Amino acid sequence: MAEKPRLKLPKEAAKGEIIQIKTLVSHVMESGQRKDAQGKPIPRKIINKFTCEFNGKPVFSCALEPAISANPYIQFDARIDEAGTFKFAWTDDDGSVITAEEKIALKA
Amino acid sequence: MKAINRRQAFALGGGFVMLTLMPMAADAEVTGDAAKWIETFTGGKLPVKGKISLDLPEIAENGNTVPLSVNIESPMTADSYVKEVMILADGNPNAGVATLMFTPLSGKAEASIRIRLATTQNVVAVAKMSDGSLFTEQKTVKVTIGGCGG
């Protein structure tokens, strides 16, 4: 299966600080528009949904269409009010889900 | 009345060129499939231009991966925040690109993604605020090599 998603976010943040989160996951994002050597259409296979939760509360999510480039890169922001854990999930067309977690602490 | 001289003829010609170019300079209408997507998203209401800044290259050499950043002006508090932003590309075989859903926890209504563009076309963003108001912005991107290769 796909390799581990890459995440970039600070390890700690001040209370109320808005941090930037960068995510990248390896995926072909087959659009369903292309044809193989025999001229048969290659079936669509993309990540159609991405969600980010912080301590169980939704932060950011998006619905993706075939017009998203291969190895989807998503960058967004989050406001940190408390220490906790970010949970990321990428849902594939075939129903499989790639997940990742990252902890963040409050600056002392 | 004397016949127009050379200089005047040029001025007149220039005026005509300006006139014919004018409609193209104005915002092109969103066409076909994309218009339907917008209607479903907004429920038939007309979005107002503004609040959104859409950052895209003017010329994309490779349509397979075009960086797109969107930023919407909003305090992002529990009472007033950006709920959803739909990104559309009206020249793609399928106009939908992505729908971004923000929450007050997002802190900023800002996101970057990389998209595929089949040809030179308009990229449209429509934002839905927590109070139901709608905003839109669009940008034309020239694509050298299309990103839906067959």
PDB file of C-alpha atoms in Angstrom:
ATOM      1  CA  MET A   1       0.000   0.000   0.000  1.00  0.00           C
ATOM      2  CA  ALA A   2       0.943   3.619  -0.159  1.00  0.00           C
ATOM      3  CA  GLU A   3       3.816   4.883   1.905  1.00  0.00           C
ATOM      4  CA  LYS A   4       3.363   6.998   4.980  1.00  0.00           C
ATOM      5  CA  PRO A   5       1.817  10.426   4.432  1.00  0.00           C
ATOM      6  CA  ARG A   6       4.150  13.342   4.963  1.00  0.00           C
ATOM      7  CA  LEU A   7       3.104  15.963   7.481  1.00  0.00           C
ATOM      8  CA  LYS A   8       4.684  19.243   8.402  1.00  0.00           C
ATOM      9  CA  LEU A   9       3.531  21.193  11.417  1.00  0.00           C
ATOM     10  CA  PRO A  10       5.210  22.695  14.480  1.00  0.00           C
ATOM     11  CA  LYS A  11       5.755  20.506  17.554  1.00  0.00           C
ATOM     12  CA  GLU A  12       4.493  23.210  19.866  1.00  0.00           C
ATOM     13  CA  ALA A  13       2.529  26.426  19.636  1.00  0.00           C
ATOM     14  CA  ALA A  14       1.436  29.272  21.883  1.00  0.00           C
ATOM     15  CA  LYS A  15      -2.178  29.282  23.034  1.00  0.00           C
ATOM     16  CA  GLY A  16      -4.357  30.865  20.376  1.00  0.00           C
ATOM     17  CA  GLU A  17      -1.636  30.714  17.755  1.00  0.00           C
ATOM     18  CA  ILE A  18      -2.597  29.897  14.191  1.00  0.00           C
ATOM     19  CA  ILE A  19      -0.292  27.301  12.743  1.00  0.00           C
ATOM     20  CA  GLN A  20       0.149  26.114   9.200  1.00  0.00           C
ATOM     21  CA  ILE A  21      -0.162  22.431   8.369  1.00  0.00           C
ATOM     22  CA  LYS A  22       1.201  20.892   5.193  1.00  0.00           C
ATOM     23  CA  THR A  23       0.239  17.409   4.141  1.00  0.00           C
ATOM     24  CA  LEU A  24       1.249  15.235   1.234  1.00  0.00           C
ATOM     25  CA  VAL A  25       0.204  11.696   0.510  1.00  0.00           C
ATOM     26  CA  SER A  26       1.414   9.415  -2.274  1.00  0.00           C
ATOM     27  CA  HIS A  27      -1.403   8.465  -4.579  1.00  0.00           C
ATOM     28  CA  VAL A  28      -1.826   8.110  -8.341  1.00  0.00           C
ATOM     29  CA  MET A  29      -5.125  10.058  -8.400  1.00  0.00           C
ATOM     30  CA  GLU A  30      -6.150   8.269 -11.602  1.00  0.00           C
ATOM     31  CA  SER A  31      -8.685  10.629 -13.138  1.00  0.00           C
ATOM     32  CA  GLY A  32     -10.726   8.112 -15.145  1.00  0.00           C
ATOM     33  CA  GLN A  33     -10.142  10.247 -18.254  1.00  0.00           C
ATOM     34  CA  ARG A  34      -7.027   8.449 -19.460  1.00  0.00           C
ATOM     35  CA  LYS A  35      -6.928   5.431 -21.739  1.00  0.00           C
ATOM     36  CA  ASP A  36      -4.452   2.556 -21.684  1.00  0.00           C
ATOM     37  CA  ALA A  37      -2.444   1.251 -24.670  1.00  0.00           C
ATOM     38  CA  GLN A  38      -5.448  -0.772 -25.871  1.00  0.00           C
ATOM     39  CA  GLY A  39      -7.643   2.311 -25.811  1.00  0.00           C
ATOM     40  CA  LYS A  40      -9.681   1.138 -22.851  1.00  0.00           C
ATOM     41  CA  PRO A  41     -10.403   3.774 -20.260  1.00  0.00           C
ATOM     42  CA  ILE A  42      -8.433   3.377 -17.033  1.00  0.00           C
ATOM     43  CA  PRO A  43     -10.941   3.328 -14.166  1.00  0.00           C
ATOM     44  CA  ARG A  44     -10.989   6.261 -11.804  1.00  0.00           C
ATOM     45  CA  LYS A  45      -9.130   5.855  -8.517  1.00  0.00           C
ATOM     46  CA  ILE A  46      -8.649   8.943  -6.436  1.00  0.00           C
ATOM     47  CA  ILE A  47      -8.665  10.140  -2.869  1.00  0.00           C
ATOM     48  CA  ASN A  48     -12.088  11.714  -2.672  1.00  0.00           C
ATOM     49  CA  LYS A  49     -12.029  13.035   0.873  1.00  0.00           C
ATOM     50  CA  PHE A  50      -9.555  14.451   3.324  1.00  0.00           C
ATOM     51  CA  THR A  51     -10.337  15.316   6.924  1.00  0.00           C
ATOM     52  CA  CYS A  52      -8.388  16.812   9.785  1.00  0.00           C
ATOM     53  CA  GLU A  53      -9.576  16.646  13.388  1.00  0.00           C
ATOM     54  CA  PHE A  54      -8.054  18.065  16.522  1.00  0.00           C
ATOM     55  CA  ASN A  55      -8.991  16.317  19.789  1.00  0.00           C
ATOM     56  CA  GLY A  56     -12.050  14.921  18.035  1.00  0.00           C
ATOM     57  CA  LYS A  57     -13.244  18.288  16.701  1.00  0.00           C
ATOM     58  CA  PRO A  58     -13.245  18.953  12.954  1.00  0.00           C
ATOM     59  CA  VAL A  59     -10.688  21.516  11.832  1.00  0.00           C
ATOM     60  CA  PHE A  60     -10.623  21.248   8.075  1.00  0.00           C
ATOM     61  CA  SER A  61     -11.858  18.833   5.478  1.00  0.00           C
ATOM     62  CA  CYS A  62     -12.258  18.747   1.750  1.00  0.00           C
ATOM     63  CA  ALA A  63     -13.982  16.790  -0.957  1.00  0.00           C
ATOM     64  CA  LEU A  64     -11.672  16.147  -3.868  1.00  0.00           C
ATOM     65  CA  GLU A  65     -12.450  15.554  -7.536  1.00  0.00           C
ATOM     66  CA  PRO A  66     -10.314  13.994 -10.279  1.00  0.00           C
ATOM     67  CA  ALA A  67      -8.937  17.467 -11.053  1.00  0.00           C
ATOM     68  CA  ILE A  68      -6.567  17.169  -8.086  1.00  0.00           C
ATOM     69  CA  SER A  69      -2.962  16.424  -9.048  1.00  0.00           C
ATOM     70  CA  ALA A  70      -1.284  13.119  -8.266  1.00  0.00           C
ATOM     71  CA  ASN A  71       0.213  12.897  -4.773  1.00  0.00           C
ATOM     72  CA  PRO A  72      -2.269  15.412  -3.392  1.00  0.00           C
ATOM     73  CA  TYR A  73      -0.707  18.231  -1.439  1.00  0.00           C
ATOM     74  CA  ILE A  74      -2.998  20.076   0.929  1.00  0.00           C
ATOM     75  CA  GLN A  75      -2.007  23.035   3.030  1.00  0.00           C
ATOM     76  CA  PHE A  76      -4.286  24.696   5.575  1.00  0.00           C
ATOM     77  CA  ASP A  77      -4.264  26.399   8.966  1.00  0.00           C
ATOM     78  CA  ALA A  78      -5.416  25.545  12.460  1.00  0.00           C
ATOM     79  CA  ARG A  79      -5.866  27.553  15.641  1.00  0.00           C
ATOM     80  CA  ILE A  80      -4.347  25.947  18.717  1.00  0.00           C
ATOM     81  CA  ASP A  81      -6.263  26.526  21.958  1.00  0.00           C
ATOM     82  CA  GLU A  82      -4.987  23.481  23.850  1.00  0.00           C
ATOM     83  CA  ALA A  83      -2.448  20.719  23.592  1.00  0.00           C
ATOM     84  CA  GLY A  84      -3.667  17.665  21.767  1.00  0.00           C
ATOM     85  CA  THR A  85      -3.561  15.384  18.782  1.00  0.00           C
ATOM     86  CA  PHE A  86      -4.279  16.027  15.145  1.00  0.00           C
ATOM     87  CA  LYS A  87      -5.843  13.151  13.263  1.00  0.00           C
ATOM     88  CA  PHE A  88      -5.649  13.128   9.484  1.00  0.00           C
ATOM     89  CA  ALA A  89      -7.560  10.797   7.179  1.00  0.00           C
ATOM     90  CA  TRP A  90      -7.513  10.349   3.419  1.00  0.00           C
ATOM     91  CA  THR A  91     -10.356   8.283   1.965  1.00  0.00           C
ATOM     92  CA  ASP A  92      -9.794   6.373  -1.254  1.00  0.00           C
ATOM     93  CA  ASP A  93     -12.454   5.617  -3.899  1.00  0.00           C
ATOM     94  CA  ASP A  94     -12.170   1.921  -2.975  1.00  0.00           C
ATOM     95  CA  GLY A  95     -13.100   2.703   0.625  1.00  0.00           C
ATOM     96  CA  SER A  96      -9.664   2.276   2.162  1.00  0.00           C
ATOM     97  CA  VAL A  97      -8.502   5.042   4.482  1.00  0.00           C
ATOM     98  CA  ILE A  98      -4.962   6.286   5.039  1.00  0.00           C
ATOM     99  CA  THR A  99      -4.576   7.791   8.487  1.00  0.00           C
ATOM    100  CA  ALA A 100      -1.920   9.716  10.354  1.00  0.00           C
ATOM    101  CA  GLU A 101      -1.590  11.402  13.735  1.00  0.00           C
ATOM    102  CA  GLU A 102       0.541  14.198  15.072  1.00  0.00           C
ATOM    103  CA  LYS A 103       0.754  15.603  18.587  1.00  0.00           C
ATOM    104  CA  ILE A 104       1.184  19.239  19.434  1.00  0.00           C
ATOM    105  CA  ALA A 105       2.108  20.773  22.799  1.00  0.00           C
ATOM    106  CA  LEU A 106       1.523  24.234  24.215  1.00  0.00           C
ATOM    107  CA  LYS A 107       4.545  26.484  24.578  1.00  0.00           C
ATOM    108  CA  ALA A 108       5.433  26.896  28.222  1.00  0.00           C
TER     109      ALA A 108
ATOM    110  CA  MET B   1     -16.657  68.905 -44.308  1.00  0.00           C
ATOM    111  CA  LYS B   2     -13.232  67.788 -45.390  1.00  0.00           C
ATOM    112  CA  ALA B   3     -12.218  64.171 -45.692  1.00  0.00           C
ATOM    113  CA  ILE B   4     -10.461  62.663 -42.648  1.00  0.00           C
ATOM    114  CA  ASN B   5      -6.694  62.751 -42.764  1.00  0.00           C
ATOM    115  CA  ARG B   6      -4.314  59.920 -42.041  1.00  0.00           C
ATOM    116  CA  ARG B   7      -3.907  60.729 -38.335  1.00  0.00           C
ATOM    117  CA  GLN B   8      -7.631  60.772 -37.713  1.00  0.00           C
ATOM    118  CA  ALA B   9      -8.074  57.537 -39.594  1.00  0.00           C
ATOM    119  CA  PHE B  10      -5.586  55.888 -37.256  1.00  0.00           C
ATOM    120  CA  ALA B  11      -7.319  57.234 -34.184  1.00  0.00           C
ATOM    121  CA  LEU B  12     -10.624  55.929 -35.467  1.00  0.00           C
ATOM    122  CA  GLY B  13      -9.135  52.513 -36.206  1.00  0.00           C
ATOM    123  CA  GLY B  14      -7.636  52.380 -32.731  1.00  0.00           C
ATOM    124  CA  GLY B  15     -11.015  53.168 -31.253  1.00  0.00           C
ATOM    125  CA  PHE B  16     -12.572  50.262 -33.070  1.00  0.00           C
ATOM    126  CA  VAL B  17      -9.878  47.886 -31.845  1.00  0.00           C
ATOM    127  CA  MET B  18     -10.525  49.045 -28.277  1.00  0.00           C
ATOM    128  CA  LEU B  19     -14.246  48.475 -28.682  1.00  0.00           C
ATOM    129  CA  THR B  20     -13.886  44.968 -30.013  1.00  0.00           C
ATOM    130  CA  LEU B  21     -11.405  44.042 -27.273  1.00  0.00           C
ATOM    131  CA  MET B  22     -13.509  45.452 -24.447  1.00  0.00           C
ATOM    132  CA  PRO B  23     -15.927  42.557 -23.944  1.00  0.00           C
ATOM    133  CA  MET B  24     -13.016  40.128 -23.750  1.00  0.00           C
ATOM    134  CA  ALA B  25     -11.333  42.127 -21.026  1.00  0.00           C
ATOM    135  CA  ALA B  26     -14.456  41.910 -18.863  1.00  0.00           C
ATOM    136  CA  ASP B  27     -15.045  38.768 -16.815  1.00  0.00           C
ATOM    137  CA  ALA B  28     -16.053  35.879 -19.007  1.00  0.00           C
ATOM    138  CA  GLU B  29     -19.262  34.110 -18.028  1.00  0.00           C
ATOM    139  CA  VAL B  30     -18.906  30.767 -16.334  1.00  0.00           C
ATOM    140  CA  THR B  31     -20.119  28.211 -18.818  1.00  0.00           C
ATOM    141  CA  GLY B  32     -21.774  24.810 -19.050  1.00  0.00           C
ATOM    142  CA  ASP B  33     -21.016  22.264 -16.407  1.00  0.00           C
ATOM    143  CA  ALA B  34     -19.446  24.743 -13.978  1.00  0.00           C
ATOM    144  CA  ALA B  35     -22.606  26.847 -13.911  1.00  0.00           C
ATOM    145  CA  LYS B  36     -24.588  23.777 -12.827  1.00  0.00           C
ATOM    146  CA  TRP B  37     -22.076  23.027 -10.057  1.00  0.00           C
ATOM    147  CA  ILE B  38     -22.379  26.584  -8.798  1.00  0.00           C
ATOM    148  CA  GLU B  39     -26.157  26.404  -8.826  1.00  0.00           C
ATOM    149  CA  THR B  40     -26.171  23.213  -6.756  1.00  0.00           C
ATOM    150  CA  PHE B  41     -23.667  24.744  -4.338  1.00  0.00           C
ATOM    151  CA  THR B  42     -25.450  28.060  -3.880  1.00  0.00           C
ATOM    152  CA  GLY B  43     -29.012  26.812  -4.196  1.00  0.00           C
ATOM    153  CA  GLY B  44     -29.698  29.266  -7.018  1.00  0.00           C
ATOM    154  CA  LYS B  45     -28.566  32.383  -5.125  1.00  0.00           C
ATOM    155  CA  LEU B  46     -26.159  34.675  -6.918  1.00  0.00           C
ATOM    156  CA  PRO B  47     -22.741  35.019  -5.293  1.00  0.00           C
ATOM    157  CA  VAL B  48     -21.216  38.494  -5.001  1.00  0.00           C
ATOM    158  CA  LYS B  49     -17.731  39.242  -6.239  1.00  0.00           C
ATOM    159  CA  GLY B  50     -15.178  39.885  -3.515  1.00  0.00           C
ATOM    160  CA  LYS B  51     -13.609  38.785  -0.201  1.00  0.00           C
ATOM    161  CA  ILE B  52     -11.756  35.940  -1.905  1.00  0.00           C
ATOM    162  CA  SER B  53      -8.232  36.124  -3.139  1.00  0.00           C
ATOM    163  CA  LEU B  54      -7.420  33.379  -5.566  1.00  0.00           C
ATOM    164  CA  ASP B  55      -3.776  32.817  -6.287  1.00  0.00           C
ATOM    165  CA  LEU B  56      -2.895  30.940  -9.449  1.00  0.00           C
ATOM    166  CA  PRO B  57      -0.127  31.274 -12.014  1.00  0.00           C
ATOM    167  CA  GLU B  58      -1.120  33.288 -15.071  1.00  0.00           C
ATOM    168  CA  ILE B  59       0.567  30.770 -17.314  1.00  0.00           C
ATOM    169  CA  ALA B  60       0.837  27.148 -16.249  1.00  0.00           C
ATOM    170  CA  GLU B  61       3.399  25.231 -18.261  1.00  0.00           C
ATOM    171  CA  ASN B  62       2.248  21.880 -16.995  1.00  0.00           C
ATOM    172  CA  GLY B  63      -1.484  21.444 -16.524  1.00  0.00           C
ATOM    173  CA  ASN B  64      -0.881  18.311 -14.484  1.00  0.00           C
ATOM    174  CA  THR B  65       0.009  20.223 -11.390  1.00  0.00           C
ATOM    175  CA  VAL B  66      -1.008  23.834 -11.033  1.00  0.00           C
ATOM    176  CA  PRO B  67      -0.564  25.374  -7.580  1.00  0.00           C
ATOM    177  CA  LEU B  68      -3.704  27.074  -6.284  1.00  0.00           C
ATOM    178  CA  SER B  69      -4.071  29.110  -3.108  1.00  0.00           C
ATOM    179  CA  VAL B  70      -7.291  30.543  -1.854  1.00  0.00           C
ATOM    180  CA  ASN B  71      -7.718  32.989   0.995  1.00  0.00           C
ATOM    181  CA  ILE B  72     -11.008  34.400   2.209  1.00  0.00           C
ATOM    182  CA  GLU B  73     -11.374  37.466   4.361  1.00  0.00           C
ATOM    183  CA  SER B  74     -13.144  36.408   7.542  1.00  0.00           C
ATOM    184  CA  PRO B  75     -12.702  36.750  11.319  1.00  0.00           C
ATOM    185  CA  MET B  76     -13.155  32.950  11.626  1.00  0.00           C
ATOM    186  CA  THR B  77     -14.958  33.115  14.975  1.00  0.00           C
ATOM    187  CA  ALA B  78     -17.820  30.878  16.091  1.00  0.00           C
ATOM    188  CA  ASP B  79     -20.330  33.524  14.896  1.00  0.00           C
ATOM    189  CA  SER B  80     -18.763  34.407  11.612  1.00  0.00           C
ATOM    190  CA  TYR B  81     -16.625  32.076   9.589  1.00  0.00           C
ATOM    191  CA  VAL B  82     -16.219  30.629   6.137  1.00  0.00           C
ATOM    192  CA  LYS B  83     -18.045  27.336   5.864  1.00  0.00           C
ATOM    193  CA  GLU B  84     -17.255  26.000   2.437  1.00  0.00           C
ATOM    194  CA  VAL B  85     -15.331  27.002  -0.636  1.00  0.00           C
ATOM    195  CA  MET B  86     -15.912  25.303  -3.934  1.00  0.00           C
ATOM    196  CA  ILE B  87     -13.217  25.412  -6.590  1.00  0.00           C
ATOM    197  CA  LEU B  88     -14.234  24.865 -10.206  1.00  0.00           C
ATOM    198  CA  ALA B  89     -12.434  24.723 -13.521  1.00  0.00           C
ATOM    199  CA  ASP B  90     -14.878  25.400 -16.328  1.00  0.00           C
ATOM    200  CA  GLY B  91     -12.758  23.923 -19.126  1.00  0.00           C
ATOM    201  CA  ASN B  92     -12.090  20.534 -17.544  1.00  0.00           C
ATOM    202  CA  PRO B  93     -14.055  17.430 -18.599  1.00  0.00           C
ATOM    203  CA  ASN B  94     -15.491  17.516 -15.093  1.00  0.00           C
ATOM    204  CA  ALA B  95     -15.801  21.044 -13.725  1.00  0.00           C
ATOM    205  CA  GLY B  96     -15.458  20.135 -10.043  1.00  0.00           C
ATOM    206  CA  VAL B  97     -12.015  20.471  -8.502  1.00  0.00           C
ATOM    207  CA  ALA B  98     -12.469  20.487  -4.741  1.00  0.00           C
ATOM    208  CA  THR B  99     -14.732  21.658  -1.965  1.00  0.00           C
ATOM    209  CA  LEU B 100     -12.882  22.932   1.078  1.00  0.00           C
ATOM    210  CA  MET B 101     -14.709  22.919   4.402  1.00  0.00           C
ATOM    211  CA  PHE B 102     -13.472  25.199   7.137  1.00  0.00           C
ATOM    212  CA  THR B 103     -14.440  25.507  10.801  1.00  0.00           C
ATOM    213  CA  PRO B 104     -13.745  28.226  13.392  1.00  0.00           C
ATOM    214  CA  LEU B 105     -10.864  25.979  14.512  1.00  0.00           C
ATOM    215  CA  SER B 106      -9.182  26.546  11.168  1.00  0.00           C
ATOM    216  CA  GLY B 107      -8.161  29.992  12.416  1.00  0.00           C
ATOM    217  CA  LYS B 108      -7.712  31.256   8.877  1.00  0.00           C
ATOM    218  CA  ALA B 109      -9.769  30.547   5.791  1.00  0.00           C
ATOM    219  CA  GLU B 110      -6.755  29.739   3.724  1.00  0.00           C
ATOM    220  CA  ALA B 111      -5.687  26.644   1.850  1.00  0.00           C
ATOM    221  CA  SER B 112      -3.392  25.527  -0.935  1.00  0.00           C
ATOM    222  CA  ILE B 113      -3.788  22.580  -3.239  1.00  0.00           C
ATOM    223  CA  ARG B 114      -2.417  21.473  -6.584  1.00  0.00           C
ATOM    224  CA  ILE B 115      -4.852  20.979  -9.400  1.00  0.00           C
ATOM    225  CA  ARG B 116      -5.082  19.614 -12.933  1.00  0.00           C
ATOM    226  CA  LEU B 117      -6.185  21.828 -15.788  1.00  0.00           C
ATOM    227  CA  ALA B 118      -7.012  20.359 -19.192  1.00  0.00           C
ATOM    228  CA  THR B 119      -6.703  23.567 -21.216  1.00  0.00           C
ATOM    229  CA  THR B 120      -6.571  27.321 -20.864  1.00  0.00           C
ATOM    230  CA  GLN B 121      -9.633  28.188 -18.830  1.00  0.00           C
ATOM    231  CA  ASN B 122     -11.255  30.013 -15.946  1.00  0.00           C
ATOM    232  CA  VAL B 123     -10.809  28.799 -12.402  1.00  0.00           C
ATOM    233  CA  VAL B 124     -13.676  29.854 -10.166  1.00  0.00           C
ATOM    234  CA  ALA B 125     -13.968  29.901  -6.381  1.00  0.00           C
ATOM    235  CA  VAL B 126     -17.311  30.269  -4.618  1.00  0.00           C
ATOM    236  CA  ALA B 127     -17.362  30.734  -0.841  1.00  0.00           C
ATOM    237  CA  LYS B 128     -20.259  30.136   1.495  1.00  0.00           C
ATOM    238  CA  MET B 129     -20.141  31.984   4.827  1.00  0.00           C
ATOM    239  CA  SER B 130     -21.681  30.835   8.103  1.00  0.00           C
ATOM    240  CA  ASP B 131     -24.428  33.473   7.701  1.00  0.00           C
ATOM    241  CA  GLY B 132     -25.298  32.116   4.258  1.00  0.00           C
ATOM    242  CA  SER B 133     -23.794  34.929   2.201  1.00  0.00           C
ATOM    243  CA  LEU B 134     -21.948  33.944  -0.945  1.00  0.00           C
ATOM    244  CA  PHE B 135     -18.853  35.325  -2.602  1.00  0.00           C
ATOM    245  CA  THR B 136     -17.036  34.489  -5.789  1.00  0.00           C
ATOM    246  CA  GLU B 137     -13.796  35.129  -7.600  1.00  0.00           C
ATOM    247  CA  GLN B 138     -12.324  33.826 -10.821  1.00  0.00           C
ATOM    248  CA  LYS B 139      -9.064  33.796 -12.682  1.00  0.00           C
ATOM    249  CA  THR B 140      -7.967  32.756 -16.149  1.00  0.00           C
ATOM    250  CA  VAL B 141      -5.035  30.392 -16.413  1.00  0.00           C
ATOM    251  CA  LYS B 142      -3.220  29.754 -19.675  1.00  0.00           C
ATOM    252  CA  VAL B 143      -2.144  26.146 -19.915  1.00  0.00           C
ATOM    253  CA  THR B 144       0.689  25.085 -22.211  1.00  0.00           C
ATOM    254  CA  ILE B 145       0.430  21.298 -21.751  1.00  0.00           C
ATOM    255  CA  GLY B 146      -2.938  19.943 -20.694  1.00  0.00           C
ATOM    256  CA  GLY B 147      -3.277  17.786 -17.615  1.00  0.00           C
ATOM    257  CA  CYS B 148      -5.795  15.167 -18.684  1.00  0.00           C
ATOM    258  CA  GLY B 149      -3.567  13.325 -21.158  1.00  0.00           C
ATOM    259  CA  GLY B 150      -5.077  10.350 -22.978  1.00  0.00           C
TER     260      GLY B 150
END
